[in-house]
mmCIF file of C-alpha atoms and ligand atoms in Angstrom:
data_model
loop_
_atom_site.group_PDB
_atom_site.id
_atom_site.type_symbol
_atom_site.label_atom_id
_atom_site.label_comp_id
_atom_site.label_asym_id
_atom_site.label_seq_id
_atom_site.Cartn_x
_atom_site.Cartn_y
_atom_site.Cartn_z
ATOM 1 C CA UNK A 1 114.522 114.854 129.094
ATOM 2 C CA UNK A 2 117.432 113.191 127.344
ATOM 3 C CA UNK A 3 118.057 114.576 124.051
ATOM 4 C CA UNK A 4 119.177 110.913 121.351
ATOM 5 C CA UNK A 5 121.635 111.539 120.052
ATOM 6 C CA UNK A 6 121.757 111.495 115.712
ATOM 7 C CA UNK A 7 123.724 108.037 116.558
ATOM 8 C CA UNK A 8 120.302 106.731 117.604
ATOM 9 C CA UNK A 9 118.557 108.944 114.558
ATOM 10 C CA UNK A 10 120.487 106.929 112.398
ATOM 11 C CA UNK A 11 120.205 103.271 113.499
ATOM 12 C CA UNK A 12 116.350 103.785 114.108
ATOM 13 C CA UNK A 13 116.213 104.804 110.551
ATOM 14 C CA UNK A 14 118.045 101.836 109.457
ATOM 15 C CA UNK A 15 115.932 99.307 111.642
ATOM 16 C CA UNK A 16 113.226 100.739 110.189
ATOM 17 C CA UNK A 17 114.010 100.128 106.570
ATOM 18 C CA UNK A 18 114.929 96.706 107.405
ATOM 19 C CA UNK A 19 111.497 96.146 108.157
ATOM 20 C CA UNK A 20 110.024 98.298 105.401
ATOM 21 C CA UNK A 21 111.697 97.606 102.113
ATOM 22 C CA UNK A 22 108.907 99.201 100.119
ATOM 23 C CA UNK A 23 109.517 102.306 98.141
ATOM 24 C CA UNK A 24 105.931 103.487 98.656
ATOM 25 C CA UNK A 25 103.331 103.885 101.150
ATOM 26 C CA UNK A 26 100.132 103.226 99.661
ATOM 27 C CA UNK A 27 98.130 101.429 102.471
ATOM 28 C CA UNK A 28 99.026 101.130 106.049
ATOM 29 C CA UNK A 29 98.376 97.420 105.343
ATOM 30 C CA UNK A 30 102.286 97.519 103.969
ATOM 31 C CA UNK A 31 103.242 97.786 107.889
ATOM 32 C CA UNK A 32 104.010 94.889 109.588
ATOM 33 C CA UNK A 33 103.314 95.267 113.908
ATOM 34 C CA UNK A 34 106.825 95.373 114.001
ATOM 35 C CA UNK A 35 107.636 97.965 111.135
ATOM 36 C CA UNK A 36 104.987 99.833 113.226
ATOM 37 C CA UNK A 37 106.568 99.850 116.552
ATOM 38 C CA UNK A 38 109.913 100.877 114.265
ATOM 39 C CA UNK A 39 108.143 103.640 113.218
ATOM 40 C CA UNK A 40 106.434 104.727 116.430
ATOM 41 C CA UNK A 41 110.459 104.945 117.728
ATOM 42 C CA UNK A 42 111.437 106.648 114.886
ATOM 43 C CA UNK A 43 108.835 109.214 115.417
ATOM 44 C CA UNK A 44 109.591 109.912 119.087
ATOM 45 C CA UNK A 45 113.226 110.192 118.097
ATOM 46 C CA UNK A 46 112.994 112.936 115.504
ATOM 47 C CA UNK A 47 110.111 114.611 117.673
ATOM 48 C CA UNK A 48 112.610 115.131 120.548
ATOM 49 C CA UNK A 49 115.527 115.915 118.252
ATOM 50 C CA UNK A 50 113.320 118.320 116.596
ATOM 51 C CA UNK A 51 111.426 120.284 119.489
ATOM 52 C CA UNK A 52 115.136 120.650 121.067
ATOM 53 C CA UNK A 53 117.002 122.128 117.608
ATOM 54 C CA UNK A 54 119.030 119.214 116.870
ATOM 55 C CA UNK A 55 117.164 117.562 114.354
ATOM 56 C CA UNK A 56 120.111 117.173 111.635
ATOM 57 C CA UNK A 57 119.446 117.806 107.523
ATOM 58 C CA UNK A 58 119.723 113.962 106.634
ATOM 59 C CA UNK A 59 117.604 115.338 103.330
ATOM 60 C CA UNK A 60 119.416 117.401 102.508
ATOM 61 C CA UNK A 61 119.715 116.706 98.835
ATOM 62 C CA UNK A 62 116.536 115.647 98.393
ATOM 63 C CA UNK A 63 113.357 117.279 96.341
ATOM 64 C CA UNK A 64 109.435 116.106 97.232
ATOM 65 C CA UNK A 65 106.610 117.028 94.853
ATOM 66 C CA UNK A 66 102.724 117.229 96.870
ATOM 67 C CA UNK A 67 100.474 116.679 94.178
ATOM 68 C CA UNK A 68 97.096 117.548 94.886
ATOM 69 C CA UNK A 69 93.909 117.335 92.376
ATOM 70 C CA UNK A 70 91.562 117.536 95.742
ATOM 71 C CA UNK A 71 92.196 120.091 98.811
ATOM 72 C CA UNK A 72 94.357 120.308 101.065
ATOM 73 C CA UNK A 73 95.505 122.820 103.199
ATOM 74 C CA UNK A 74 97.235 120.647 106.536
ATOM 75 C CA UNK A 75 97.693 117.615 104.661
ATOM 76 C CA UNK A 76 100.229 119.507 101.797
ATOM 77 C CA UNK A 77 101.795 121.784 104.557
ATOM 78 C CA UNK A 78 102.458 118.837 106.877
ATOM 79 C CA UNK A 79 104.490 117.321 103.941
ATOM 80 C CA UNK A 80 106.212 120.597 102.602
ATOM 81 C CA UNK A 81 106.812 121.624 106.223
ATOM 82 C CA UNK A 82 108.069 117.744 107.310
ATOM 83 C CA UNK A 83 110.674 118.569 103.624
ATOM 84 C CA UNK A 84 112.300 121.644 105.045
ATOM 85 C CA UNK A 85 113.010 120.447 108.398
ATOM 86 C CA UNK A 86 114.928 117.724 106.805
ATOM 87 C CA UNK A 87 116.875 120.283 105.117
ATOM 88 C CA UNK A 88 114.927 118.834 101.643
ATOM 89 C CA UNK A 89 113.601 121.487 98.944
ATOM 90 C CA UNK A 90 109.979 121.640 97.354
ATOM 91 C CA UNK A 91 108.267 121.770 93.856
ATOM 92 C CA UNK A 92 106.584 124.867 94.043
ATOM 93 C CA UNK A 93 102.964 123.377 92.949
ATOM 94 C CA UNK A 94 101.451 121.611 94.959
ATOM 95 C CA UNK A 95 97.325 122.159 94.752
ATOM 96 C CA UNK A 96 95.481 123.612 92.071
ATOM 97 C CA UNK A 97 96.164 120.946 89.262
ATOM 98 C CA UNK A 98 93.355 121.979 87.628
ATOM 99 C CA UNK A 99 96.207 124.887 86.521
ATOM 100 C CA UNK A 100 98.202 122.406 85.034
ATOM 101 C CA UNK A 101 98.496 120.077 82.041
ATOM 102 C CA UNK A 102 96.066 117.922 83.584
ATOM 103 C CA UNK A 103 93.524 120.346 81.770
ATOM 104 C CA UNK A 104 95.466 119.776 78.508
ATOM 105 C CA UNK A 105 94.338 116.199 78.384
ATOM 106 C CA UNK A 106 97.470 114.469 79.925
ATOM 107 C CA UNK A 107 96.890 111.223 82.389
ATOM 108 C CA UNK A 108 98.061 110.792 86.061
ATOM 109 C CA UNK A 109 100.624 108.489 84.915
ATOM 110 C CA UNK A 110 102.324 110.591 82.767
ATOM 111 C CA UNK A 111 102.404 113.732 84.853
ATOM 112 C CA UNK A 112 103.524 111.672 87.819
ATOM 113 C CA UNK A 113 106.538 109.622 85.356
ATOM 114 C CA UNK A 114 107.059 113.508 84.510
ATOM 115 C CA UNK A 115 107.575 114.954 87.632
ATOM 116 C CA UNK A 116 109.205 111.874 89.067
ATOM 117 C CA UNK A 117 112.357 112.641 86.611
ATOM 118 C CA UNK A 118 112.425 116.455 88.299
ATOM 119 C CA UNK A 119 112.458 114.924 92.176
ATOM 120 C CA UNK A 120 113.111 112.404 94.465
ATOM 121 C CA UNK A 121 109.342 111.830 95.905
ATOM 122 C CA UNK A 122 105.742 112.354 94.985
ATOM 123 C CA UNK A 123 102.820 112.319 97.299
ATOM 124 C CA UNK A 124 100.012 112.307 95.733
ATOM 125 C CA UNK A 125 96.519 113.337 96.782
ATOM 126 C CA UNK A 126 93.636 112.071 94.557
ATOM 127 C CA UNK A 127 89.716 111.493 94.048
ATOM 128 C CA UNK A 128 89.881 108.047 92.760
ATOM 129 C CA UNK A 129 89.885 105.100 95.678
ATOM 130 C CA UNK A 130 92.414 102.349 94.747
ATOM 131 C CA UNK A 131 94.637 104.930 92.276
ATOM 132 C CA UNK A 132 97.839 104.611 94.105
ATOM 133 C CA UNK A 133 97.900 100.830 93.635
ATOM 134 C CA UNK A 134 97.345 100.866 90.078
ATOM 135 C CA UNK A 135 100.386 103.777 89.827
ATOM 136 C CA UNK A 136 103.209 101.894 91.553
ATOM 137 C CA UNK A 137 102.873 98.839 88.919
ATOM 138 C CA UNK A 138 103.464 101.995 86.475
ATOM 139 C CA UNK A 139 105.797 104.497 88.077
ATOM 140 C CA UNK A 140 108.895 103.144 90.341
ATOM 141 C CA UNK A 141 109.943 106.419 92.523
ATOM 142 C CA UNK A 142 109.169 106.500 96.083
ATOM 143 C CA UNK A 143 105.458 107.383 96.297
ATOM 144 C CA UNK A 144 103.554 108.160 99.295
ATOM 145 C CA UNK A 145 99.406 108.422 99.123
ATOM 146 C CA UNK A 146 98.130 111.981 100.808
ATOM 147 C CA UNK A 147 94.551 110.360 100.176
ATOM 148 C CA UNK A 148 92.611 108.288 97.609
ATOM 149 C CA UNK A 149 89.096 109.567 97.694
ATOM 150 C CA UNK A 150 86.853 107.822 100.144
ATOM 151 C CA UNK A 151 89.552 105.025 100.535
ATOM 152 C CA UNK A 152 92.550 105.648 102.516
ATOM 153 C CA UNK A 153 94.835 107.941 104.439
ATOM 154 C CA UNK A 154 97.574 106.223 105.801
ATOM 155 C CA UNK A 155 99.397 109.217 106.849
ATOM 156 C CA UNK A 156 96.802 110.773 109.047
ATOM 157 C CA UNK A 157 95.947 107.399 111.011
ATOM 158 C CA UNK A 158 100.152 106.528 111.244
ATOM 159 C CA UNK A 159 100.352 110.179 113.337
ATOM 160 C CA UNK A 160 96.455 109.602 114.903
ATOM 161 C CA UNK A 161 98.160 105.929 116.213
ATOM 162 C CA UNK A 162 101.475 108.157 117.081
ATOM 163 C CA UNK A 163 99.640 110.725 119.436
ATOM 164 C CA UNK A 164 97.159 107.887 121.298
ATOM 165 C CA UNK A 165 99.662 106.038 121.537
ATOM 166 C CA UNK A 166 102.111 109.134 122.872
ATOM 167 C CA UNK A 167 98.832 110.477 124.937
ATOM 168 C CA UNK A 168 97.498 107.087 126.634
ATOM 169 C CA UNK A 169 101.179 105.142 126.585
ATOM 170 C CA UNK A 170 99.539 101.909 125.646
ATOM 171 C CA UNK A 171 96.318 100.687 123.725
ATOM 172 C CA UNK A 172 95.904 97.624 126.243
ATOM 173 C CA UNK A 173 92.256 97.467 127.425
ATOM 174 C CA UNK A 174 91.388 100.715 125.797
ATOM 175 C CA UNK A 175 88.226 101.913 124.170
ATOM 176 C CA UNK A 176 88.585 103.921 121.174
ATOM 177 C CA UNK A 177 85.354 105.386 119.994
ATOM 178 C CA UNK A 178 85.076 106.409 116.544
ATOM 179 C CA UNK A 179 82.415 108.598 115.479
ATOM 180 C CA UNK A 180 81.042 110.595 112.582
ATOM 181 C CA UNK A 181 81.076 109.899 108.473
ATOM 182 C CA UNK A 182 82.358 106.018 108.576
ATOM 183 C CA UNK A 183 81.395 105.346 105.389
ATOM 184 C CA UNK A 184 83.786 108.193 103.532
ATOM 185 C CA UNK A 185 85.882 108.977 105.990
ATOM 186 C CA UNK A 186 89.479 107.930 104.380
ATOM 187 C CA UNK A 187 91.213 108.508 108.105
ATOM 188 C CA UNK A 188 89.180 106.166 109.689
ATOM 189 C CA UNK A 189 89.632 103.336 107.482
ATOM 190 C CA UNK A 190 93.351 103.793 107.365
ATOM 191 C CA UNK A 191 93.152 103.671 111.414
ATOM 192 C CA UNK A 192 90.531 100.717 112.125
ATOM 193 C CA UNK A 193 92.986 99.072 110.089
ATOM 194 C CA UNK A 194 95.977 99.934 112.375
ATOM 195 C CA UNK A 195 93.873 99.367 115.389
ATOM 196 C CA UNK A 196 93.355 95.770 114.416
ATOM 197 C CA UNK A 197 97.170 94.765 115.046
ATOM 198 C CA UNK A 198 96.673 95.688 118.869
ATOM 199 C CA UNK A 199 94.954 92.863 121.008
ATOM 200 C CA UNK A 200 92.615 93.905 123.980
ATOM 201 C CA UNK A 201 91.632 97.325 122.089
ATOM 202 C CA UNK A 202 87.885 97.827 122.396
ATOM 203 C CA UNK A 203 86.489 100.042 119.252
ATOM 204 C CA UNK A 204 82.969 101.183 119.197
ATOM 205 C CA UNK A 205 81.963 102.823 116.032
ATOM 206 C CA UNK A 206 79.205 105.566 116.065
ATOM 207 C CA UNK A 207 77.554 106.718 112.932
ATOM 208 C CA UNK A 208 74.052 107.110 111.016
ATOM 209 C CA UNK A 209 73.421 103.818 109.011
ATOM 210 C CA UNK A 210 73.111 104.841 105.836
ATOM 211 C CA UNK A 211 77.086 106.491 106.878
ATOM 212 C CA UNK A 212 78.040 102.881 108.703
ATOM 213 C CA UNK A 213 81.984 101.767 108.008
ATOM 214 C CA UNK A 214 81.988 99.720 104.988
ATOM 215 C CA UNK A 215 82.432 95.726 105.266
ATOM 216 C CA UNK A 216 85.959 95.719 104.038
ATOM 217 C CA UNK A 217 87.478 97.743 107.309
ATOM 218 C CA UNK A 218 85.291 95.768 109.218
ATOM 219 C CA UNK A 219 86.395 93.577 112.285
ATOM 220 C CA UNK A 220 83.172 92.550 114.509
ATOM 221 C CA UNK A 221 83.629 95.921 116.481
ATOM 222 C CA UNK A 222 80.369 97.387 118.340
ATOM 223 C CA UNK A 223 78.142 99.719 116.436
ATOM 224 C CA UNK A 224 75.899 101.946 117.678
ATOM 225 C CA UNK A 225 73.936 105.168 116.542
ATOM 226 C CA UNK A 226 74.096 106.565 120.038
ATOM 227 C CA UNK A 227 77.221 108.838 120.915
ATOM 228 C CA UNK A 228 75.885 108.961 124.245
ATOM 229 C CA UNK A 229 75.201 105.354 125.138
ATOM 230 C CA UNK A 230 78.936 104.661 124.575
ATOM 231 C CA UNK A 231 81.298 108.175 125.140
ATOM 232 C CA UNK A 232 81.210 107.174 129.207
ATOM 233 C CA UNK A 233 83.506 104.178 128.630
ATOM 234 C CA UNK A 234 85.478 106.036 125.908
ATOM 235 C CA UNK A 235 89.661 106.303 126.776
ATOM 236 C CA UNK A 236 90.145 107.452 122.997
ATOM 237 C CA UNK A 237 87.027 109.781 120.983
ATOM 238 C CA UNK A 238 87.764 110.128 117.258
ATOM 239 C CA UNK A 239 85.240 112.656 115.938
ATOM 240 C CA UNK A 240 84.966 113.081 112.004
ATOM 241 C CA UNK A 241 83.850 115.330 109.854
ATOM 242 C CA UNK A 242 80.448 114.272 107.291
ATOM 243 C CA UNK A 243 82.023 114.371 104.068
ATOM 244 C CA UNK A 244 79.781 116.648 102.062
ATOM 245 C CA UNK A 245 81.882 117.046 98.775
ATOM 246 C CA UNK A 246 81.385 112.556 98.549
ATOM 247 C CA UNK A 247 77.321 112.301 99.329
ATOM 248 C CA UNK A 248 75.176 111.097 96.546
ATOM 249 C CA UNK A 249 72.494 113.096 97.635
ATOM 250 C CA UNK A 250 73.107 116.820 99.307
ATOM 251 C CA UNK A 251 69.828 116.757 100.806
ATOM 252 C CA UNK A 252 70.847 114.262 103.161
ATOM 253 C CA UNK A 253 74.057 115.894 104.238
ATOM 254 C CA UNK A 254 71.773 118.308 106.044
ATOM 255 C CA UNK A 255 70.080 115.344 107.359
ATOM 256 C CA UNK A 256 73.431 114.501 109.188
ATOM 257 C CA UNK A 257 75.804 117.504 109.566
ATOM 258 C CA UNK A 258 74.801 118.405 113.198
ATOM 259 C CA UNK A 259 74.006 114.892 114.795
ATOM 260 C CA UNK A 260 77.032 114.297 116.810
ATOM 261 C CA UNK A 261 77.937 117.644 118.406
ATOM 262 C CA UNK A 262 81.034 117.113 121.022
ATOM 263 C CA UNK A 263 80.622 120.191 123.257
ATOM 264 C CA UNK A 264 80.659 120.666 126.984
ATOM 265 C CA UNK A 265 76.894 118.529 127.490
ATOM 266 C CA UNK A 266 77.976 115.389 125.689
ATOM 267 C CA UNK A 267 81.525 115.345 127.651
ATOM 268 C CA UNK A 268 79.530 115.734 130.891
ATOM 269 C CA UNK A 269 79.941 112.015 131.224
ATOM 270 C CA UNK A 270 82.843 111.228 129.469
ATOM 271 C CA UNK A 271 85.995 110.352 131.458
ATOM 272 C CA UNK A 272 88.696 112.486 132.695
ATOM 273 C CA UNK A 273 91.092 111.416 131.055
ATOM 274 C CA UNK A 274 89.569 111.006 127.867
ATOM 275 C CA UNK A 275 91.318 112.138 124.631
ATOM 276 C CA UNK A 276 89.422 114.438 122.019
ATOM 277 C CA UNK A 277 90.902 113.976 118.584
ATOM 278 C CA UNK A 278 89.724 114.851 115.215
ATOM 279 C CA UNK A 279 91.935 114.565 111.865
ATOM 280 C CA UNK A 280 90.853 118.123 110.996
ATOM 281 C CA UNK A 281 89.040 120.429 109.042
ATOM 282 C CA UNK A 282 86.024 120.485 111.807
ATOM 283 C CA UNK A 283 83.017 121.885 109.919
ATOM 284 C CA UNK A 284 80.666 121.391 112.910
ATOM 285 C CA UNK A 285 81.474 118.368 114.933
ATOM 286 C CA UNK A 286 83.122 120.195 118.071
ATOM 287 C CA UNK A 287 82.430 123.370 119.661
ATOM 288 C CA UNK A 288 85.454 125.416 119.604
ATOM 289 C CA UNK A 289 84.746 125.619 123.336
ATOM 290 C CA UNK A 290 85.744 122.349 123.739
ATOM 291 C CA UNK A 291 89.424 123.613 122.643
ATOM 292 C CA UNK A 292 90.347 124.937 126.220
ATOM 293 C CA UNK A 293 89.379 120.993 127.385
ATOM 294 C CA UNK A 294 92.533 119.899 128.396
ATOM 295 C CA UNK A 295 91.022 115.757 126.517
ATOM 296 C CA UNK A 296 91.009 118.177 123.231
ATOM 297 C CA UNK A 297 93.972 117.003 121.240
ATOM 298 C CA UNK A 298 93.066 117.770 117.760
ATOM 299 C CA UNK A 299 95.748 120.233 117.130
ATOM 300 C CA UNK A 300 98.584 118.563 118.925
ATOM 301 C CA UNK A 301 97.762 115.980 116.408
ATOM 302 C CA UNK A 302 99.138 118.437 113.685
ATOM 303 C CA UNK A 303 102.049 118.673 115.236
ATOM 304 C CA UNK A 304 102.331 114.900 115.497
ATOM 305 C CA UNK A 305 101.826 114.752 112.018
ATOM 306 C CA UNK A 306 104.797 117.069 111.134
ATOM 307 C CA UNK A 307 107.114 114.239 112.625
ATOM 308 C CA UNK A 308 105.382 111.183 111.321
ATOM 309 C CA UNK A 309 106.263 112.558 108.088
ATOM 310 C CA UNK A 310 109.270 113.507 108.477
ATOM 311 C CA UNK A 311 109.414 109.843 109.716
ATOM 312 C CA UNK A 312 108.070 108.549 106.633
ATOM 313 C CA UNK A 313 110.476 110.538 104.578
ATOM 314 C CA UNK A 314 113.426 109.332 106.451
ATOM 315 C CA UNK A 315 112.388 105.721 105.531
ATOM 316 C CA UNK A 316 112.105 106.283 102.045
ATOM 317 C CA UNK A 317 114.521 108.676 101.259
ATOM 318 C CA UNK A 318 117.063 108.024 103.762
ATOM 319 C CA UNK A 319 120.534 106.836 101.691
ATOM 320 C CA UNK A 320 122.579 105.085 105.144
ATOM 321 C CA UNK A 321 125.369 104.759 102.026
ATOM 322 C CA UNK A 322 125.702 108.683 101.035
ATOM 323 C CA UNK A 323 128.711 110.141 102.400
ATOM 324 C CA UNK A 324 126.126 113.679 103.328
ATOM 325 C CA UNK A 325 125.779 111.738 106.594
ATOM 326 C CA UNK A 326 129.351 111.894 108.262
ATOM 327 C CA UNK A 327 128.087 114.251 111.009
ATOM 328 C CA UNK A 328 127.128 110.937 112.151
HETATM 329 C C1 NCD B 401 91.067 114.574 106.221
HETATM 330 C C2 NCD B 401 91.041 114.121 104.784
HETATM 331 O O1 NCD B 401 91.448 114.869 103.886
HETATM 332 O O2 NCD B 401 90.643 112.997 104.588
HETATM 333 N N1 NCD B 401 91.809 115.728 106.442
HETATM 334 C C3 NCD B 401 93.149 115.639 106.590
HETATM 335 O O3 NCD B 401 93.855 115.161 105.729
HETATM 336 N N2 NCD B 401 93.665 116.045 107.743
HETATM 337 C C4 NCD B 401 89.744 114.596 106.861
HETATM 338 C C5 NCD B 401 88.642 115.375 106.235
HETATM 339 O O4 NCD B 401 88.787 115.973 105.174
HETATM 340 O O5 NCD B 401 87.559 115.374 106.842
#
């Protein structure tokens, strides 16, 4: 494989800004198709340069604070990881804000204008839908959103569109089935809404009612309560996790947890060259069986996530002007 060289690194980092002048990523609705396919190149770029050592430190001066009031264990280590391999440091907090000031009274705002003084990007991970867009009117540093309760996660679905897109070459007459907690499930809606700038992409969404995808990500796709009425013509299976911690009513959780089980029966007529992916944790939803299925993708998409965000770094943080980047 041809290695780029950080020539290419560079000018696919400055294309990329040219079509993304935002300082913040709050929605994946900020990407234009073409800022997309941008940052699809970028991606494959520093994933090369990066599995082959010769990934250079183009952050190197630069400081990122994960801020967390709801878990996270990949999400935060994605981002901290993505930091250090850009030769970036890290605030050494990153969950647990019930430890901090937050319990002395003190707002969002103020902690994030706080911490924004101390570094050079916050990503912020928080219970409240819609909290990100009310922040950037208030705080002006480079922001990225790590998840805004049941609203979105543009992060996960920019490195779930990265690895179908890296897996299956093309989303041209493919059918991505999406399955699982619709209704709360933050990845999904950040990913219907990417799937929407392809043309000739079938989606089929699978889910209990009462769990269906909520009006506002919705496009006229099929829906269905039957997994197995539709997995056969699947090319892409997105399997999500029921999102206890954000049900009304626990008793129904129960209700749900176990209905769509992906294990060896329901992929007995699912294609060969399906892919398996899931944005992780997996409570339930696939048998651990199913890991050794060469379709099972799930933790290659971690790995795919590593370089989206280094990506997304990159075209915030990236100074083309700073005289760090002679190497180039
Ligand atoms: C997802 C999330 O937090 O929304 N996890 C993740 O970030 N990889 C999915 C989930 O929690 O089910």
């Amino acid at each position: 494989m041809n290695i780029p060289v950080q020539k290419e690194l560079f000018e696919r980092i400055c294309i990329l800004q040219e079509s993304y002048t935002e300082n913040n990523i709050v929605s994946v609705q900020q990407f234009s198709f073409e800022a997309l396919t941008h940052l699809m190149n970028l991606i494959s770029c520093i994933h090369v340069l990066t599995e082959n050592n010769a990934m250079p430190p183009v952050l190197a001066n630069k400081i990122l604070a994960a801020i967390f009031y709801e878990p996270s264990t990949r999400t935060s280590a994605s981002f901290i990881s993505a930091m250090y391999k850009l030769g970036g440091s890290v605030l050494p907090f990153i969950a647990g804000m019930e430890s901090s000031s937050v319990r002395k009274g003190e707002t969002v705002v103020d902690t994030l204008k706080t911490i924004a003084q101390l570094s050079d990007l916050l990503v912020l991970r928080h219970p409240e839908k819609g909290i990100h867009t009310t922040l950037v009117a208030n705080i002006f540093s480079p922001l990225i959103n790590a998840g805004d309760g049941y609203g979105e996660h543009p992060t996960q679905a920019l490195l779930d569109l990265y690895t179908i897109l890296r897996e299956k070459q093309s989303l041209e007459n493919k059918t991505v089935t999406i399955v699982g907690d619709l209704l709360y499930g933050r990845t999904v809606h950040s990913l219907i809404r990417l799937l929407h700038h392809f043309e000739n992409v079938h989606i089929q969404l699978v889910s209990p009612r009462d769990l269906a995808l909520p009006r506002e990500y919705y496009s006229g796709e099929k829906e269905t309560e039957s997994l197995e009425e539709v997995i056969g013509e699947s090319d892409v299976l997105y399997v999500t996790r029921m999102q206890r911690e954000r049900f009304k009513n626990p008793e129904s959780y129960d209700q749900y947890k176990s209905l769509y089980l992906i294990n060896k029966d329901t992929l007995h007529h699912a294609k060969n060259n399906l892919i398996i992916m899931h944005p992780l944790p997996r409570v339930n939803e696939i048998d651990p069986l199913v890991d050794k299925d060469t379709r099972a993708v799930y933790f290659k998409q971690v790995k795919n996530g590593l370089y989206t965000r280094m990506a997304l770094m990159c075209l915030l943080l990236f100074d083309r002007n700073s005289h760090f980047y002679d190497f180039f």
